[in-house]
Short mmCIF file of C-alpha atoms in Angstrom, two decimals:
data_model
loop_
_atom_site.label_atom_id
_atom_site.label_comp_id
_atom_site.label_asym_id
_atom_site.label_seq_id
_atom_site.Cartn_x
_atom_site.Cartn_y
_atom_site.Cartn_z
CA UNK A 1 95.41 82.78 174.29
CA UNK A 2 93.49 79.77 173.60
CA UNK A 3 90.64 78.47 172.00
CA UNK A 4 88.42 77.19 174.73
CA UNK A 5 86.20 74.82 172.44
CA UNK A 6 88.97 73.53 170.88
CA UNK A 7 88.65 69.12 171.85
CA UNK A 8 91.82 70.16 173.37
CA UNK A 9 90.78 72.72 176.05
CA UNK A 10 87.14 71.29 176.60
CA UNK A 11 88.45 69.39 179.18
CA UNK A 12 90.24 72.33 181.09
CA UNK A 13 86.63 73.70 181.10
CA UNK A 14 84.87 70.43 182.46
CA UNK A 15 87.30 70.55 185.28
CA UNK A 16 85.74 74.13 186.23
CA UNK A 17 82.42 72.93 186.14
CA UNK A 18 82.51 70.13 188.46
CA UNK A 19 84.37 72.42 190.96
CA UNK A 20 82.72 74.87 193.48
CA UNK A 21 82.92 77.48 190.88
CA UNK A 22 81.47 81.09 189.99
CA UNK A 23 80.12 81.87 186.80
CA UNK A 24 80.68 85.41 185.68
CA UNK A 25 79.51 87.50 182.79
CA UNK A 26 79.93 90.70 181.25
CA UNK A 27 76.53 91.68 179.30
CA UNK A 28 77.05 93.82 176.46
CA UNK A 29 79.28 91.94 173.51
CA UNK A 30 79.00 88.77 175.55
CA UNK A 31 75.41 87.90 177.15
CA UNK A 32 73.70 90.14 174.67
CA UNK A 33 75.45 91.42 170.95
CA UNK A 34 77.12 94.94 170.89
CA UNK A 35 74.52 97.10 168.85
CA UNK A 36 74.28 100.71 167.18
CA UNK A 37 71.84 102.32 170.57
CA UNK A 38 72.90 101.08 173.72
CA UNK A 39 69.08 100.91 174.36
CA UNK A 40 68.66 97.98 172.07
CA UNK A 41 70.90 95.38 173.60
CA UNK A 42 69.16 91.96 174.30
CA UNK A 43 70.35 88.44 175.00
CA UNK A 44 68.90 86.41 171.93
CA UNK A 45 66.36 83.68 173.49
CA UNK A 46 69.19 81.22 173.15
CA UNK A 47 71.34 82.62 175.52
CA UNK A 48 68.05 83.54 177.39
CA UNK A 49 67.10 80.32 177.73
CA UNK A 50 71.29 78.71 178.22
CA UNK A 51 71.82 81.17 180.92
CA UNK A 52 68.81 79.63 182.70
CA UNK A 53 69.84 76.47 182.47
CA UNK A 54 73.02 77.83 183.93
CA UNK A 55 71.36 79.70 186.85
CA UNK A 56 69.64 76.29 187.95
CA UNK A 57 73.09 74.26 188.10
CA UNK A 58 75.51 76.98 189.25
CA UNK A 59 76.48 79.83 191.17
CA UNK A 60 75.87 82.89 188.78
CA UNK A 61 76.67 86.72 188.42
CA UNK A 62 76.47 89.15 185.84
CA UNK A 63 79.53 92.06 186.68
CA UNK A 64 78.78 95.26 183.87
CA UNK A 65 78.93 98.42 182.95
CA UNK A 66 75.76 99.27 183.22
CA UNK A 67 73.56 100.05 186.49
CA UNK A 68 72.46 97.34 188.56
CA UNK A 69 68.85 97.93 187.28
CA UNK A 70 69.14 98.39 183.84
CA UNK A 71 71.35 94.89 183.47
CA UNK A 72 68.30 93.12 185.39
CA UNK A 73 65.44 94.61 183.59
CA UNK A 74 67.57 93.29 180.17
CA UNK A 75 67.83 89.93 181.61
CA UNK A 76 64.10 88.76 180.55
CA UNK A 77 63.26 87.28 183.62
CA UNK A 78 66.59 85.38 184.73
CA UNK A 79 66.62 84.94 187.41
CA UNK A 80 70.42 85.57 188.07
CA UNK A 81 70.97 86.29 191.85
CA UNK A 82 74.15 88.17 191.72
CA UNK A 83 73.76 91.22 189.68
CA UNK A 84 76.98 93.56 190.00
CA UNK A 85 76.82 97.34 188.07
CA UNK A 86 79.19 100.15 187.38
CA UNK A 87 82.00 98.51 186.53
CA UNK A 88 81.98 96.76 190.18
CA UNK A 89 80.94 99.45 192.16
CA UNK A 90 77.54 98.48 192.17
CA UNK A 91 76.04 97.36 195.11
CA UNK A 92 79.04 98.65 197.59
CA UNK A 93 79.70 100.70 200.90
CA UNK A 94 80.96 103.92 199.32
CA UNK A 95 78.21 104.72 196.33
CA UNK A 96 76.93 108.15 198.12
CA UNK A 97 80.87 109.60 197.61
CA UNK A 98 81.19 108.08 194.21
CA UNK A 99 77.65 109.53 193.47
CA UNK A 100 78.65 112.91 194.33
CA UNK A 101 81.83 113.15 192.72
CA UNK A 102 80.58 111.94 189.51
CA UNK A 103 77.60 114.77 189.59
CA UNK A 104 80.29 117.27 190.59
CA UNK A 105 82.38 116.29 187.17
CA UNK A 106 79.24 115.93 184.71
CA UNK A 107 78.58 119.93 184.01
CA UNK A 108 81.94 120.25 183.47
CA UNK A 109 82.14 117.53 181.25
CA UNK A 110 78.98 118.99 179.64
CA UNK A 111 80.87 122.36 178.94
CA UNK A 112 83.85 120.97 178.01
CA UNK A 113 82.58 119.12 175.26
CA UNK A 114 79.56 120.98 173.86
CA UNK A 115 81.06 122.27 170.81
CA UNK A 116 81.86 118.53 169.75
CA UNK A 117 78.97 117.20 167.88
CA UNK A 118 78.70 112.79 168.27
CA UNK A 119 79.58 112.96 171.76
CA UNK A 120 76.97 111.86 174.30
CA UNK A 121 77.71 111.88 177.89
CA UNK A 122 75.40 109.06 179.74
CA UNK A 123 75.09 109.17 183.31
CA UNK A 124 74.93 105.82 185.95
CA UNK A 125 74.69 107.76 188.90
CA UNK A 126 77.80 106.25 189.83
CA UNK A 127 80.08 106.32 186.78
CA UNK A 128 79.61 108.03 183.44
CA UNK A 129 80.65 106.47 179.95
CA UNK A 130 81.36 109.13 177.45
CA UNK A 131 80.06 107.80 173.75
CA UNK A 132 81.39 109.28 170.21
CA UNK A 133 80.15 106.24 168.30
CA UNK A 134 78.10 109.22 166.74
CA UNK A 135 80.93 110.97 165.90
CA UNK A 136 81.96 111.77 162.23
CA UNK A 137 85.41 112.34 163.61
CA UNK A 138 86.22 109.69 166.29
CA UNK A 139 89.80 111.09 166.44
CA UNK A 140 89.15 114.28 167.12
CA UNK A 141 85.86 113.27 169.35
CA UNK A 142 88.71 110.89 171.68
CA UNK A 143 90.92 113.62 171.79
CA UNK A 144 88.51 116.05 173.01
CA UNK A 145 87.35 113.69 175.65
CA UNK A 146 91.35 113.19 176.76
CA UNK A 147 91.82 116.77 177.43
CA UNK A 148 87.87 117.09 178.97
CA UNK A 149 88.64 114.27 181.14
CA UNK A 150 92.46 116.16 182.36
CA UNK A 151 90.89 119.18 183.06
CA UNK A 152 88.57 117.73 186.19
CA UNK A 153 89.27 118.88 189.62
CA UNK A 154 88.34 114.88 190.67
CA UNK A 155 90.92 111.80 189.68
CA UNK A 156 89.38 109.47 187.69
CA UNK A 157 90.42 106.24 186.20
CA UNK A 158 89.18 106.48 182.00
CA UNK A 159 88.78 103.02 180.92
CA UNK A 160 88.56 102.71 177.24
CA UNK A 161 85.99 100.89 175.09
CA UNK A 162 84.38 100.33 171.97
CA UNK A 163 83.51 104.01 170.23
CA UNK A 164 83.23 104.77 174.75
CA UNK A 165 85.41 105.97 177.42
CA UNK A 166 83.89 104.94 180.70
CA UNK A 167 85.24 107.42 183.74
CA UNK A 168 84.91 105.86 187.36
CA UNK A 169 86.07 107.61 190.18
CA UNK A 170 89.73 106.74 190.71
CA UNK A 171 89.48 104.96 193.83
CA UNK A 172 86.70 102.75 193.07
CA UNK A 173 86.06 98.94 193.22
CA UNK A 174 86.74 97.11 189.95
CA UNK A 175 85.39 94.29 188.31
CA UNK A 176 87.87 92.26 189.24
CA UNK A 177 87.48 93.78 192.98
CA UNK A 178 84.11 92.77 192.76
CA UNK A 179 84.77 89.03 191.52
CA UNK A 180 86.99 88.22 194.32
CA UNK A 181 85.19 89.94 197.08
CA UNK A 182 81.56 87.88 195.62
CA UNK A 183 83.31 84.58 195.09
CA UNK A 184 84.54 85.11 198.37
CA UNK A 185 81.05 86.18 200.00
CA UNK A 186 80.02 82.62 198.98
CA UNK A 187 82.32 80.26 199.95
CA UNK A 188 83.64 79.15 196.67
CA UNK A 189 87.03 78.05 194.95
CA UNK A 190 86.89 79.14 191.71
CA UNK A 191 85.51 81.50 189.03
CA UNK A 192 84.87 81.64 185.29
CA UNK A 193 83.96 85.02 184.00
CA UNK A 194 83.68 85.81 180.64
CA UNK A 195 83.55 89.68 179.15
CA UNK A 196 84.68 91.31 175.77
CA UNK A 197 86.24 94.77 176.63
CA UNK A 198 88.21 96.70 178.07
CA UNK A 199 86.92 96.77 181.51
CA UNK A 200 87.09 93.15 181.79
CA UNK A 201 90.72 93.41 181.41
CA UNK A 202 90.50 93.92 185.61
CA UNK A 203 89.12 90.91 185.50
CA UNK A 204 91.43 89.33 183.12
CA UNK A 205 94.71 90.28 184.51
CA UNK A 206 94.49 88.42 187.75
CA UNK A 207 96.89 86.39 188.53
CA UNK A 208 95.00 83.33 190.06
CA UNK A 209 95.97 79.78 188.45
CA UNK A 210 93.62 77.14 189.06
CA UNK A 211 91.07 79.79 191.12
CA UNK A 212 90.33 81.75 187.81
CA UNK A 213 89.69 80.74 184.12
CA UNK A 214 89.54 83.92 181.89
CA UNK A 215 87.48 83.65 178.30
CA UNK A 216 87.37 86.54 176.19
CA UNK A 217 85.22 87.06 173.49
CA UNK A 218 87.35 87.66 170.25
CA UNK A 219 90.87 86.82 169.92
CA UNK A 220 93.32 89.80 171.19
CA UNK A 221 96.72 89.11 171.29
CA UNK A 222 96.80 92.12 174.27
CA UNK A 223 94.65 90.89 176.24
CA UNK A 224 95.58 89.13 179.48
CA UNK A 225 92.72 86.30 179.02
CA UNK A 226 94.23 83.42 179.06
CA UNK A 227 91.03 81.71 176.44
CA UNK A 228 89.14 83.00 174.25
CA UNK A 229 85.56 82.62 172.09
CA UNK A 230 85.90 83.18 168.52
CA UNK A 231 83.04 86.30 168.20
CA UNK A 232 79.72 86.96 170.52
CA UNK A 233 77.69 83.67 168.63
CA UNK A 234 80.14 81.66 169.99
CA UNK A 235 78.91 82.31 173.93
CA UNK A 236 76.02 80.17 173.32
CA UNK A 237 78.01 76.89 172.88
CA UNK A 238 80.00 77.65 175.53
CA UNK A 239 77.12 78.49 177.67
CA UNK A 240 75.43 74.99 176.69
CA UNK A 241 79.09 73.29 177.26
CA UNK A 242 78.82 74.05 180.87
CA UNK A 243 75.30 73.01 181.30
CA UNK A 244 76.22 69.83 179.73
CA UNK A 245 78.98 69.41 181.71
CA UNK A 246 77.29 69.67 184.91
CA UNK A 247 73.87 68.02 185.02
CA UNK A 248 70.71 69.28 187.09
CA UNK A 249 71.01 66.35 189.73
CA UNK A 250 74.68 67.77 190.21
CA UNK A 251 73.78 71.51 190.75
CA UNK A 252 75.20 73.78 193.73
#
């Protein structure tokens, strides 16, 4: 993994931004900083005002965890036309079956885990994310959650995160699903997408040299990015090195 703002791998990143190229981001821990309530999270007005500069020169998405909705009503009036939720499954073709299998598991998720105090079960309609950040005992709340989550009558496909475990149904789109199929959708060669967790690792692990450049945010010698930004304050001057690398008279 490499430093992408190293003088030594700006240039890899200049060659991205002159090509017909996707720019991807997850929100939480990369747009906006990871915070104590989930309901907090905001892009500083730096970023704000970067990833506008971005949306006027380039092809832009945001792919999260979070519903459709609530990423767009966080965005502050960016205009970013492609906004992807759940983990990639929003917008899709098969949200009515993942809807009802995900309000078929939530009571029993509800039961299972009442008598654990720090654990608070948020529902997306389409997904669920499971959060013991609360927890005085984060062992025992993620072991609790493991046996909650092999108990359910539906598959589904537990994605770790940070004090989270995120449960999609098992046969759902991913993120990196949803890159391809978008990138695809609009006729382009290329995609950057940046994220910070584990869910991004979808995105991460595909194995498309010269179609995909991978930047994670914090060095992780397990991750399958193949760049990385040192911490979250570090998206900014990446997010101003590709609007300086691809002036307004050159936008797509």
């Amino acid at each position: 993994m490499k430093h992408v703002l190293s003088p030594a791998n700006l240039d890899v990143l200049a060659q991205y931004a002159w090509a017909r190229v996707l720019l991807a981001f997850d929100f939480d821990g990369t747009l906006a900083p990871i915070v104590p309530r989930r309901d907090d999270a905001r892009m500083r007005v730096r970023t704000r005002d970067l990833l506008a500069g971005l949306c006027a020169r380039y092809p832009c998405a945001v792919i999260s965890g979070r519903s459709e909705a609530d990423v767009e009503a966080r965005l502050n009036g960016v205009g970013v036309p492609h906004i992807i939720g759940n983990h990639g499954m929003e917008p899709g073709d098969s949200l009515a079956r993942f809807e009802a299998e995900v309000a078929a598991i939530r009571p029993l998720l509800m039961r299972a885990l009442a008598h654990e105090p720090g654990i608070d079960i948020e529902d997306k309609r389409f997904s669920l994310a499971l959060h013991y950040r609360k927890s005085r005992r984060r062992m025992q709340a993620q072991a609790c959650i493991r046996a909650a989550v092999t108990g359910l009558p539906h598959p589904v496909r537990a994605i770790p995160g940070k004090w989270v475990v995120n449960l999609v149904p098992a046969n759902a789109p991913n993120k990196g699903d949803a890159l391809r199929a978008l990138r695809a959708q609009l006729g382009l060669d290329a995609a950057v997408f940046v994220g910070d967790d584990e869910t991004d690792e979808d995105v991460f692990a595909l194995d498309e040299p010269g179609r995909l450049l991978t930047i994670r945010v914090g060095l992780s010698h397990k991750s399958a990015a193949a760049y990385f930004v040192k911490d979250q304050r570090e998206v900014d001057p990446l997010l101003a090195a590709l609007v300086r690398f691809r002036p307004p008279e050159q936008a797509t």
